Every structure is written in structure tokens, then in C-alpha cells.
Coordinates of N, CA, C and O and ligand atoms in Angstrom, one line a residue:
M21 N 0.8 -1.2 0.0 CA 0.0 0.0 0.0 C 0.9 1.3 0.0 O 0.6 2.2 -0.7
S22 N 1.9 1.3 0.9 CA 2.7 2.5 0.9 C 3.4 2.8 -0.4 O 3.4 3.9 -0.9
A23 N 3.9 1.7 -1.1 CA 4.5 1.9 -2.4 C 3.5 2.3 -3.4 O 3.8 3.2 -4.2
D24 N 2.3 1.7 -3.3 CA 1.2 2.1 -4.2 C 0.9 3.6 -4.1 O 0.7 4.3 -5.1
V25 N 0.8 4.0 -2.9 CA 0.4 5.4 -2.6 C 1.5 6.3 -3.2 O 1.2 7.3 -3.8
L26 N 2.7 6.0 -2.8 CA 3.8 6.9 -3.3 C 3.9 6.9 -4.8 O 4.2 7.9 -5.4
S27 N 3.6 5.8 -5.5 CA 3.7 5.7 -6.9 C 2.6 6.6 -7.6 O 2.8 7.0 -8.7
L28 N 1.6 7.0 -6.9 CA 0.6 7.9 -7.4 C 1.2 9.2 -7.8 O 0.8 9.9 -8.7
F29 N 2.3 9.6 -7.0 CA 2.9 10.8 -7.3 C 3.8 10.7 -8.5 O 4.4 11.8 -9.0
D30 N 4.0 9.5 -9.1 CA 4.7 9.4 -10.4 C 3.8 9.8 -11.6 O 4.3 10.0 -12.7
R31 N 2.5 9.9 -11.3 CA 1.6 10.2 -12.4 C 1.9 11.6 -12.9 O 2.3 12.5 -12.1
S32 N 1.8 11.8 -14.2 CA 2.1 13.2 -14.7 C 1.3 14.2 -14.0 O 1.7 15.4 -13.9
L33 N 0.1 13.8 -13.6 CA -0.8 14.8 -12.9 C -0.2 15.4 -11.7 O -0.4 16.6 -11.4
A34 N 0.7 14.6 -11.0 CA 1.3 15.1 -9.8 C 2.4 16.2 -10.1 O 2.8 16.9 -9.2
R35 N 2.8 16.2 -11.3 CA 3.8 17.1 -11.7 C 3.2 18.4 -12.4 O 3.9 19.3 -12.9
T36 N 1.9 18.3 -12.5 CA 1.2 19.5 -13.1 C 0.9 20.5 -12.0 O 1.1 20.2 -10.8
R37 N 0.4 21.6 -12.3 CA 0.1 22.6 -11.3 C -1.0 22.2 -10.3 O -2.0 21.6 -10.7
Y38 N -0.7 22.5 -9.1 CA -1.7 22.2 -8.0 C -2.9 23.1 -8.1 O -4.0 22.7 -8.3
S39 N -2.6 24.4 -8.1 CA -3.7 25.3 -8.4 C -3.1 26.7 -8.7 O -3.7 27.4 -9.6
E40 N -2.1 27.0 -8.0 CA -1.5 28.4 -8.3 C -0.2 28.3 -8.9 O -0.1 28.2 -10.1
S41 N 0.9 28.2 -8.1 CA 2.2 28.2 -8.8 C 3.1 27.1 -8.4 O 4.3 27.1 -8.6
I42 N 2.6 26.0 -7.9 CA 3.4 24.8 -7.5 C 2.7 23.6 -8.0 O 1.5 23.6 -8.3
T43 N 3.4 22.5 -8.0 CA 2.8 21.2 -8.4 C 2.2 20.5 -7.3 O 2.4 20.8 -6.1
Q44 N 1.3 19.5 -7.6 CA 0.7 18.7 -6.6 C 1.8 18.0 -5.7 O 1.6 18.0 -4.5
L45 N 2.8 17.6 -6.3 CA 3.9 16.9 -5.5 C 4.5 17.9 -4.6 O 4.7 17.6 -3.4
D46 N 4.9 19.1 -5.1 CA 5.5 20.1 -4.2 C 4.6 20.5 -3.0 O 5.0 20.7 -1.9
H47 N 3.3 20.6 -3.4 CA 2.3 21.0 -2.3 C 2.3 19.9 -1.3 O 2.3 20.2 -0.1
A48 N 2.3 18.6 -1.7 CA 2.2 17.5 -0.7 C 3.5 17.5 0.2 O 3.4 17.4 1.4
L49 N 4.6 17.7 -0.5 CA 5.9 17.7 0.3 C 6.1 18.9 1.2 O 6.6 18.7 2.3
Q50 N 5.6 20.0 0.8 CA 5.6 21.2 1.7 C 4.7 21.0 2.8 O 5.0 21.3 4.0
C51 N 3.5 20.4 2.6 CA 2.6 20.2 3.7 C 3.1 19.2 4.7 O 3.1 19.5 5.9
A52 N 3.7 18.1 4.2 CA 4.3 17.2 5.1 C 5.5 17.8 5.9 O 5.7 17.5 7.1
G53 N 6.3 18.6 5.2 CA 7.4 19.2 5.8 C 7.0 20.2 7.0 O 7.6 20.2 8.0
L54 N 5.9 20.9 6.8 CA 5.4 21.8 7.8 C 4.9 20.9 9.0 O 5.1 21.3 10.2
A55 N 4.3 19.8 8.7 CA 3.9 18.9 9.8 C 5.1 18.4 10.6 O 5.0 18.4 11.9
V56 N 6.1 18.0 9.9 CA 7.3 17.6 10.6 C 7.9 18.7 11.5 O 8.2 18.5 12.6
E57 N 8.0 19.9 10.9 CA 8.5 21.0 11.6 C 7.7 21.3 12.9 O 8.3 21.8 13.9
A58 N 6.4 21.1 12.8 CA 5.6 21.4 13.9 C 5.6 20.3 15.0 O 5.0 20.4 16.0
G59 N 6.3 19.2 14.7 CA 6.4 18.1 15.7 C 5.2 17.2 15.6 O 5.0 16.5 16.6
A60 N 4.5 17.1 14.5 CA 3.4 16.3 14.4 C 3.8 14.8 14.5 O 4.9 14.5 14.2
D61 N 2.9 13.9 15.0 CA 3.2 12.5 15.0 C 3.2 11.9 13.6 O 2.8 12.6 12.6
D62 N 3.7 10.7 13.5 CA 3.8 10.1 12.1 C 2.5 10.1 11.4 O 2.5 10.3 10.1
A63 N 1.5 9.7 12.1 CA 0.2 9.6 11.4 C -0.3 10.9 10.8 O -0.8 11.0 9.6
L64 N 0.0 12.0 11.5 CA -0.4 13.3 11.0 C 0.5 13.8 9.9 O 0.1 14.5 8.9
V65 N 1.8 13.4 9.9 CA 2.7 13.7 8.9 C 2.2 13.0 7.6 O 2.2 13.6 6.5
A66 N 1.9 11.7 7.7 CA 1.4 11.0 6.6 C 0.1 11.6 6.0 O -0.1 11.7 4.8
A67 N -0.8 12.0 6.9 CA -2.0 12.6 6.4 C -1.7 13.9 5.7 O -2.4 14.2 4.7
A68 N -0.8 14.7 6.2 CA -0.4 15.9 5.5 C 0.2 15.6 4.1 O -0.2 16.3 3.1
L69 N 1.0 14.6 4.0 CA 1.6 14.2 2.7 C 0.5 13.8 1.7 O 0.6 14.1 0.6
L70 N -0.5 13.1 2.2 CA -1.4 12.4 1.4 C -2.8 13.0 1.3 O -3.7 12.5 0.7
H71 N -2.9 14.2 1.9 CA -4.3 14.7 2.1 C -5.0 15.0 0.7 O -6.2 15.0 0.7
D72 N -4.3 15.3 -0.3 CA -4.9 15.6 -1.6 C -4.8 14.4 -2.6 O -4.9 14.6 -3.8
I73 N -4.5 13.2 -2.1 CA -4.3 12.1 -3.0 C -5.5 11.8 -3.9 O -5.4 11.3 -5.0
G74 N -6.6 12.2 -3.4 CA -7.9 12.1 -4.2 C -7.8 12.7 -5.6 O -8.3 12.3 -6.5
H75 N -7.0 13.8 -5.6 CA -6.8 14.5 -6.9 C -6.0 13.7 -7.9 O -6.0 13.9 -9.1
L76 N -5.2 12.7 -7.3 CA -4.3 11.9 -8.2 C -4.8 10.6 -8.6 O -4.2 9.8 -9.3
L77 N -6.0 10.3 -8.1 CA -6.6 9.0 -8.4 C -7.3 8.8 -9.7 O -7.9 7.8 -10.0
T78 N -7.2 9.9 -10.4 CA -7.8 9.8 -11.8 C -7.0 10.7 -12.7 O -6.2 11.5 -12.3
V79 N -7.3 10.7 -13.9 CA -6.7 11.6 -14.9 C -7.8 12.3 -15.7 O -8.9 11.8 -15.8
P80 N -7.5 13.5 -16.1 CA -8.5 14.2 -16.9 C -8.9 13.5 -18.1 O -8.1 12.8 -18.8
D81 N -10.2 13.6 -18.5 CA -10.7 13.0 -19.7 C -9.9 13.6 -20.9 O -9.8 14.9 -21.0
A82 N -9.5 12.8 -21.8 CA -8.6 13.2 -22.9 C -9.3 14.2 -23.8 O -8.7 15.1 -24.4
V83 N -10.6 14.1 -23.9 CA -11.4 15.0 -24.8 C -11.9 16.2 -24.1 O -11.6 17.4 -24.5
T84 N -12.5 16.0 -23.0 CA -13.2 17.2 -22.3 C -12.2 17.9 -21.3 O -12.5 19.0 -21.0
G85 N -11.2 17.2 -20.8 CA -10.4 17.8 -19.8 C -11.0 17.7 -18.4 O -10.3 18.0 -17.4
H86 N -12.2 17.2 -18.3 CA -12.8 17.1 -17.0 C -12.3 15.9 -16.2 O -12.0 14.9 -16.8
R87 N -12.2 16.1 -14.9 CA -11.8 15.0 -14.0 C -13.0 14.3 -13.5 O -13.9 15.0 -13.0
P88 N -13.1 12.9 -13.5 CA -14.3 12.2 -13.0 C -14.5 12.5 -11.5 O -15.6 12.5 -11.0
I89 N -13.4 12.7 -10.8 CA -13.5 13.1 -9.4 C -13.4 14.6 -9.2 O -12.4 15.1 -9.6
D90 N -14.4 15.2 -8.8 CA -14.3 16.7 -8.7 C -13.9 17.1 -7.4 O -13.8 16.4 -6.4
D91 N -13.5 18.4 -7.3 CA -12.9 18.9 -6.1 C -13.8 18.8 -4.8 O -13.2 18.7 -3.7
R92 N -15.1 18.7 -5.0 CA -15.9 18.7 -3.9 C -15.9 17.3 -3.1 O -16.4 17.2 -2.0
V93 N -15.3 16.3 -3.7 CA -15.3 15.0 -3.1 C -13.9 14.5 -3.0 O -13.7 13.3 -2.5
H94 N -12.9 15.2 -3.3 CA -11.5 14.6 -3.4 C -11.1 14.2 -2.0 O -10.3 13.2 -1.9
E95 N -11.5 14.8 -0.9 CA -11.1 14.4 0.4 C -11.7 13.1 0.8 O -11.0 12.2 1.4
S96 N -12.9 12.8 0.5 CA -13.5 11.5 0.8 C -13.0 10.4 -0.1 O -12.7 9.3 0.4
V97 N -12.8 10.7 -1.4 CA -12.2 9.7 -2.3 C -10.8 9.3 -1.8 O -10.4 8.1 -1.7
G98 N -10.0 10.3 -1.4 CA -8.7 10.0 -0.9 C -8.7 9.2 0.4 O -7.9 8.3 0.6
A99 N -9.6 9.6 1.3 CA -9.7 8.9 2.6 C -10.1 7.4 2.4 O -9.5 6.5 3.1
V100 N -11.0 7.2 1.5 CA -11.5 5.8 1.3 C -10.3 5.0 0.7 O -10.1 3.9 1.1
H101 N -9.6 5.6 -0.2 CA -8.5 4.9 -0.9 C -7.4 4.5 0.2 O -6.9 3.4 0.3
L102 N -7.1 5.5 1.0 CA -6.1 5.3 2.1 C -6.5 4.3 3.1 O -5.7 3.6 3.7
S103 N -7.8 4.1 3.3 CA -8.3 3.2 4.3 C -8.0 1.8 4.0 O -8.1 0.9 4.8
R104 N -7.6 1.5 2.8 CA -7.2 0.1 2.4 C -5.9 -0.3 3.1 O -5.6 -1.4 3.3
G105 N -5.1 0.7 3.6 CA -3.9 0.4 4.2 C -3.6 1.1 5.5 O -2.7 0.7 6.2
F106 N -4.3 2.1 5.8 CA -4.0 2.9 7.0 C -5.3 3.1 7.8 O -6.4 3.0 7.4
G107 N -5.0 3.4 9.1 CA -6.1 3.5 10.1 C -6.7 5.0 10.1 O -6.2 5.8 9.4
A108 N -7.6 5.1 11.0 CA -8.3 6.4 11.1 C -7.4 7.6 11.5 O -7.7 8.7 11.2
E109 N -6.3 7.2 12.2 CA -5.4 8.3 12.6 C -4.8 9.0 11.3 O -4.3 10.1 11.4
V110 N -4.8 8.3 10.2 CA -4.3 8.9 8.9 C -5.5 9.3 8.1 O -5.5 10.5 7.6
T111 N -6.5 8.5 8.0 CA -7.6 8.8 7.0 C -8.6 9.9 7.5 O -9.1 10.6 6.7
R112 N -8.8 9.9 8.8 CA -9.8 10.9 9.3 C -9.4 12.4 9.1 O -10.2 13.2 8.6
P113 N -8.1 12.7 9.4 CA -7.8 14.1 9.1 C -7.8 14.4 7.6 O -8.2 15.5 7.2
V114 N -7.5 13.4 6.8 CA -7.6 13.6 5.3 C -9.1 13.9 5.0 O -9.4 14.8 4.2
A115 N -10.0 13.0 5.5 CA -11.4 13.2 5.2 C -12.0 14.5 5.6 O -12.9 15.0 5.0
L116 N -11.4 15.1 6.7 CA -11.9 16.3 7.3 C -11.2 17.6 6.9 O -11.6 18.7 7.3
H117 N -10.2 17.5 6.0 CA -9.4 18.7 5.7 C -10.2 19.8 5.0 O -9.8 21.0 5.1
V118 N -11.2 19.4 4.2 CA -12.0 20.5 3.6 C -13.0 21.0 4.6 O -13.2 22.2 4.7
A119 N -13.6 20.1 5.4 CA -14.5 20.6 6.5 C -13.8 21.5 7.4 O -14.3 22.5 7.9
A120 N -12.5 21.3 7.7 CA -11.7 22.1 8.6 C -11.6 23.5 8.0 O -11.6 24.5 8.8
K121 N -11.5 23.7 6.7 CA -11.5 25.0 6.1 C -12.8 25.7 6.4 O -12.8 26.9 6.8
R122 N -13.9 25.0 6.2 CA -15.2 25.6 6.4 C -15.4 26.0 7.9 O -16.0 27.0 8.2
Y123 N -14.8 25.1 8.7 CA -14.9 25.4 10.2 C -14.1 26.6 10.5 O -14.5 27.5 11.2
L124 N -12.8 26.7 10.1 CA -12.0 27.8 10.4 C -12.5 29.1 9.9 O -12.4 30.2 10.5
C125 N -13.2 29.1 8.7 CA -13.8 30.3 8.2 C -14.9 30.8 9.1 O -15.2 32.0 9.1
A126 N -15.5 29.9 9.8 CA -16.6 30.3 10.7 C -16.1 30.8 12.1 O -16.8 31.6 12.7
V127 N -15.0 30.3 12.5 CA -14.6 30.6 13.9 C -13.3 31.5 14.0 O -13.0 32.0 15.1
D128 N -12.6 31.7 12.9 CA -11.4 32.5 13.0 C -11.5 33.6 12.0 O -11.4 33.4 10.8
D129 N -11.7 34.8 12.5 CA -12.0 36.0 11.6 C -10.8 36.2 10.6 O -11.1 36.6 9.5
G130 N -9.6 36.0 11.1 CA -8.5 36.3 10.2 C -8.2 35.2 9.2 O -7.5 35.5 8.2
Y131 N -8.8 34.1 9.4 CA -8.5 32.9 8.5 C -9.0 33.1 7.1 O -8.3 33.0 6.1
A132 N -10.3 33.5 7.0 CA -10.9 33.6 5.6 C -10.1 34.7 4.8 O -9.9 34.5 3.6
A133 N -9.7 35.7 5.5 CA -9.0 36.8 4.9 C -7.6 36.4 4.4 O -7.0 37.0 3.5
S134 N -7.1 35.3 5.0 CA -5.7 34.8 4.6 C -5.7 33.8 3.4 O -4.7 33.4 3.0
L135 N -6.9 33.4 3.0 CA -7.0 32.3 2.0 C -6.5 32.8 0.6 O -6.7 34.0 0.3
S136 N -5.9 31.9 -0.1 CA -5.5 32.3 -1.5 C -6.7 32.4 -2.4 O -7.8 31.9 -2.0
P137 N -6.6 33.1 -3.5 CA -7.8 33.3 -4.4 C -8.4 31.9 -4.8 O -9.6 31.8 -4.8
A138 N -7.6 30.9 -5.1 CA -8.1 29.6 -5.5 C -8.9 29.0 -4.3 O -9.9 28.3 -4.5
S139 N -8.4 29.2 -3.1 CA -9.0 28.6 -1.9 C -10.3 29.3 -1.6 O -11.3 28.6 -1.2
V140 N -10.4 30.6 -1.8 CA -11.7 31.3 -1.7 C -12.7 30.8 -2.7 O -13.8 30.5 -2.3
H141 N -12.2 30.6 -3.9 CA -13.1 30.0 -4.9 C -13.7 28.7 -4.5 O -14.9 28.4 -4.6
S142 N -12.8 27.8 -4.1 CA -13.2 26.4 -3.7 C -14.1 26.4 -2.5 O -14.9 25.6 -2.3
L143 N -13.9 27.4 -1.6 CA -14.7 27.5 -0.4 C -16.2 27.6 -0.8 O -17.1 26.9 -0.2
A144 N -16.5 28.4 -1.8 CA -17.9 28.5 -2.2 C -18.4 27.2 -2.7 O -19.6 26.8 -2.4
L145 N -17.6 26.5 -3.5 CA -18.0 25.2 -4.0 C -18.2 24.2 -2.9 O -19.0 23.2 -3.0
Q146 N -17.5 24.3 -1.8 CA -17.5 23.4 -0.7 C -18.6 23.7 0.3 O -18.7 22.9 1.3
G147 N -19.4 24.7 0.1 CA -20.5 25.0 1.0 C -20.3 26.2 1.8 O -21.2 26.5 2.6
G148 N -19.2 26.9 1.7 CA -19.0 28.2 2.5 C -18.8 27.9 4.0 O -18.6 26.7 4.4
P149 N -18.7 28.9 4.8 CA -18.4 28.7 6.2 C -19.4 27.9 6.9 O -20.6 27.9 6.5
M150 N -19.0 27.1 7.9 CA -20.0 26.2 8.7 C -21.0 27.1 9.5 O -20.6 28.2 10.0
T151 N -22.1 26.6 9.7 CA -23.1 27.1 10.6 C -22.7 26.8 12.0 O -21.8 25.9 12.2
P152 N -23.2 27.4 13.1 CA -22.8 27.1 14.5 C -23.1 25.6 14.8 O -22.3 25.0 15.4
S153 N -24.2 25.0 14.3 CA -24.4 23.6 14.6 C -23.4 22.7 13.9 O -23.0 21.7 14.4
Q154 N -23.1 23.1 12.7 CA -22.1 22.3 11.9 C -20.7 22.4 12.7 O -20.0 21.4 12.7
C155 N -20.4 23.6 13.2 CA -19.1 23.8 13.9 C -19.1 22.8 15.2 O -18.1 22.2 15.4
A156 N -20.2 22.8 15.9 CA -20.3 21.9 17.1 C -20.1 20.4 16.7 O -19.4 19.7 17.4
A157 N -20.7 20.0 15.6 CA -20.6 18.6 15.1 C -19.1 18.4 14.7 O -18.6 17.3 15.0
F158 N -18.5 19.3 14.1 CA -17.1 19.2 13.6 C -16.2 19.0 14.8 O -15.4 18.1 14.9
R159 N -16.4 19.9 15.8 CA -15.6 19.8 17.0 C -15.7 18.5 17.8 O -14.8 18.1 18.5
S160 N -16.8 17.9 17.6 CA -17.0 16.6 18.4 C -16.3 15.4 17.8 O -16.2 14.3 18.3
D161 N -15.7 15.6 16.6 CA -15.0 14.5 15.9 C -13.6 14.4 16.6 O -12.9 15.4 16.8
P162 N -13.2 13.2 17.0 CA -11.9 13.0 17.6 C -10.7 13.5 16.8 O -9.7 13.9 17.3
A163 N -10.9 13.6 15.5 CA -9.8 14.0 14.6 C -9.9 15.5 14.3 O -9.1 16.0 13.4
A164 N -10.8 16.2 14.9 CA -11.0 17.7 14.5 C -9.7 18.5 14.7 O -9.4 19.2 13.8
E165 N -9.1 18.3 15.8 CA -7.9 19.1 16.1 C -6.8 18.8 15.0 O -6.1 19.7 14.5
A166 N -6.6 17.5 14.7 CA -5.6 17.1 13.7 C -6.0 17.7 12.3 O -5.1 18.2 11.6
A167 N -7.3 17.7 12.0 CA -7.7 18.2 10.7 C -7.5 19.7 10.6 O -7.1 20.2 9.5
V168 N -7.7 20.4 11.7 CA -7.4 21.9 11.7 C -6.0 22.1 11.5 O -5.6 23.0 10.7
A169 N -5.1 21.4 12.2 CA -3.7 21.6 12.0 C -3.3 21.3 10.6 O -2.5 22.1 10.0
L170 N -3.8 20.2 10.1 CA -3.5 19.8 8.7 C -3.9 21.0 7.7 O -3.2 21.3 6.8
R171 N -5.1 21.5 8.0 CA -5.6 22.5 7.1 C -4.7 23.8 7.1 O -4.5 24.4 6.1
R172 N -4.2 24.1 8.3 CA -3.4 25.3 8.3 C -2.0 25.1 7.6 O -1.6 26.0 6.9
W173 N -1.5 23.9 7.6 CA -0.3 23.5 6.8 C -0.7 23.5 5.4 O 0.1 24.0 4.5
D174 N -1.8 23.0 5.0 CA -2.3 22.9 3.7 C -2.3 24.3 3.0 O -1.8 24.5 1.9
D175 N -2.8 25.3 3.8 CA -2.9 26.6 3.3 C -1.5 27.3 3.1 O -1.4 28.2 2.3
L176 N -0.6 26.9 3.9 CA 0.8 27.5 3.8 C 1.7 26.8 2.8 O 2.7 27.4 2.4
A177 N 1.3 25.6 2.4 CA 2.1 24.8 1.5 C 2.0 25.1 0.1 O 1.7 24.2 -0.8
K178 N 2.2 26.4 -0.2 CA 2.0 26.8 -1.6 C 3.1 27.8 -2.0 O 2.8 28.8 -2.7
V179 N 4.3 27.5 -1.6 CA 5.4 28.5 -1.8 C 6.2 28.0 -2.9 O 6.9 27.0 -2.9
P180 N 6.2 28.8 -4.0 CA 7.1 28.4 -5.2 C 8.5 28.3 -4.8 O 9.1 29.1 -4.2
G181 N 9.1 27.1 -5.2 CA 10.5 27.0 -5.0 C 11.0 26.6 -3.6 O 12.2 26.6 -3.4
A182 N 10.1 26.4 -2.7 CA 10.5 26.1 -1.3 C 11.3 24.7 -1.3 O 11.0 23.8 -2.1
E183 N 12.3 24.7 -0.4 CA 13.1 23.5 -0.3 C 12.3 22.4 0.5 O 11.7 22.7 1.5
V184 N 12.2 21.2 -0.1 CA 11.5 20.1 0.6 C 12.3 18.8 0.6 O 13.2 18.6 -0.2
A185 N 12.0 18.0 1.6 CA 12.5 16.6 1.7 C 11.9 15.8 0.5 O 10.8 16.1 0.1
P186 N 12.7 14.9 0.0 CA 12.2 14.1 -1.2 C 11.1 13.2 -0.8 O 10.9 12.8 0.4
L187 N 10.3 12.8 -1.7 CA 9.1 11.9 -1.5 C 9.6 10.6 -0.8 O 9.0 10.1 0.1
E188 N 10.7 10.1 -1.3 CA 11.2 8.8 -0.8 C 11.5 8.9 0.7 O 11.5 7.8 1.3
S189 N 11.8 10.0 1.2 CA 12.1 10.1 2.6 C 11.0 9.8 3.5 O 11.1 9.6 4.7
Y190 N 9.8 9.7 3.0 CA 8.6 9.4 3.8 C 8.2 7.9 3.7 O 7.2 7.4 4.3
A191 N 8.9 7.1 2.9 CA 8.6 5.7 2.7 C 8.6 4.9 3.9 O 7.6 4.1 4.2
A192 N 9.6 5.1 4.8 CA 9.7 4.3 6.0 C 8.6 4.6 7.0 O 8.0 3.8 7.6
L193 N 8.3 5.9 7.0 CA 7.2 6.4 7.9 C 5.9 5.7 7.5 O 5.1 5.2 8.3
L194 N 5.6 5.7 6.2 CA 4.4 5.1 5.7 C 4.4 3.6 6.0 O 3.3 3.0 6.4
D195 N 5.5 3.0 5.8 CA 5.6 1.5 6.1 C 5.2 1.2 7.6 O 4.6 0.3 7.9
R196 N 5.8 2.1 8.5 CA 5.5 1.9 9.9 C 4.0 2.0 10.2 O 3.5 1.4 11.1
L197 N 3.4 2.9 9.5 CA 1.9 3.2 9.8 C 1.0 2.2 9.2 O -0.1 2.1 9.6
E198 N 1.5 1.5 8.2 CA 0.6 0.6 7.5 C 0.1 -0.5 8.4 O 0.8 -1.1 9.2
R199 N -1.2 -0.7 8.3 CA -1.8 -1.7 9.2 C -1.4 -3.1 8.8 O -1.7 -3.5 7.6
P200 N -0.8 -3.9 9.7 CA -0.3 -5.3 9.3 C -1.4 -6.2 8.7 O -1.1 -6.8 7.7
A201 N -2.6 -6.1 9.2 CA -3.7 -7.0 8.8 C -4.0 -6.6 7.3 O -4.7 -7.4 6.7
R202 N -3.7 -5.4 6.9 CA -4.1 -5.0 5.6 C -3.0 -5.1 4.5 O -3.2 -4.8 3.4
R203 N -1.8 -5.6 5.0 CA -0.7 -5.7 4.0 C -1.1 -6.8 3.0 O -1.8 -7.8 3.3
R204 N -0.7 -6.5 1.8 CA -1.0 -7.5 0.7 C 0.2 -8.4 0.4 O 1.2 -8.0 0.8
Ligands
FE2_317 FE1 -3.9 20.7 -0.1

């Protein structure tokens, strides 16, 4: 599973633009690097590295250019894929990283103002800021705190040319996290 996941970054899609000025791969590596710098545990580092893997699970249609998996579901597609080999400590923050953005927009006045133009655009597609009852439900999730931390790294991981550790440097960490019962 770990090797399969890392190989997704070999797809040409991973080397194309993430949304603004960096590639999907650079975005993932910067996000994971920020998690490492913050002292996150292995599971959250893995979640940071793999949080947008849903975007890499398909390729655009050759004729229309449309992707079968659209942005509004990439977090759940990624989490379901990762659940084949990893536990909830990895998959749940991935599943919640879009919800965490909607949560932060509702509870942190400065947060919405700090979003990149692409992130503001996707917020509208994702449902906008959470309502108070949605915020309460989000906070009740055991992975809420991890998802919020991941979200903040996600937003920062868009620096053109930033130095990052190579993808291969995360292979051992992913191997350690892989659920033995799920190894193939
Ligand atoms: Fe991201």
C-alpha cells in the first residue's frame, strides 16, 4: 500500500500545477514538511503528505479535460483509498481537511482573509463557512484538532521553489503506519 500510494505521485498529474504556482507533488511535500517542523506525530505527517491524494486517483478526460473526481469530493475519495492500508489516525484528518477549512472560516476571523484566491473560490463550491451547529458537530470529531492543524499547513504549503525533503524520505514512515492486517 505504501509503495502504491507513493507511486501515485509518479503520475504526470502530480507534476502539473496544484492550483496556483506549484505542483501537486511540491504541495504535498511542503505540507508534510510543515507537519514535521511542527512536531506532528507520524500519522499526521502521513495525512499531511497524502491529504490531496484524491486528486491523483484519476486523470482528466482526454477529450473534455474534466476529471471524474471533482474537487468537492476529493477528500473522501482520498480517505477511502487510504483506508485500504491505513487507520483512522491517517484517514480521518484527510477526510476532514475540507471541512476544517469551512470550520476555520466560521470561527477564525483572520482565517478567511488569509486564503489564497483559489481557496476562496473552492470554499464557495465546498459549501461556505460552517453554521454554528455544523461547527459543534465538527468539534465533536476526535480528529477535529488534527484536521485543523493539517488545514493550516495545507494553506501554507503553496510556496514556489520552497526546499522540501524528497518523497522517498517518507517511505519508511508510511511503512510503519501501514496496518499489518491489511498488508497484501
Ligand atoms: Fe492541499
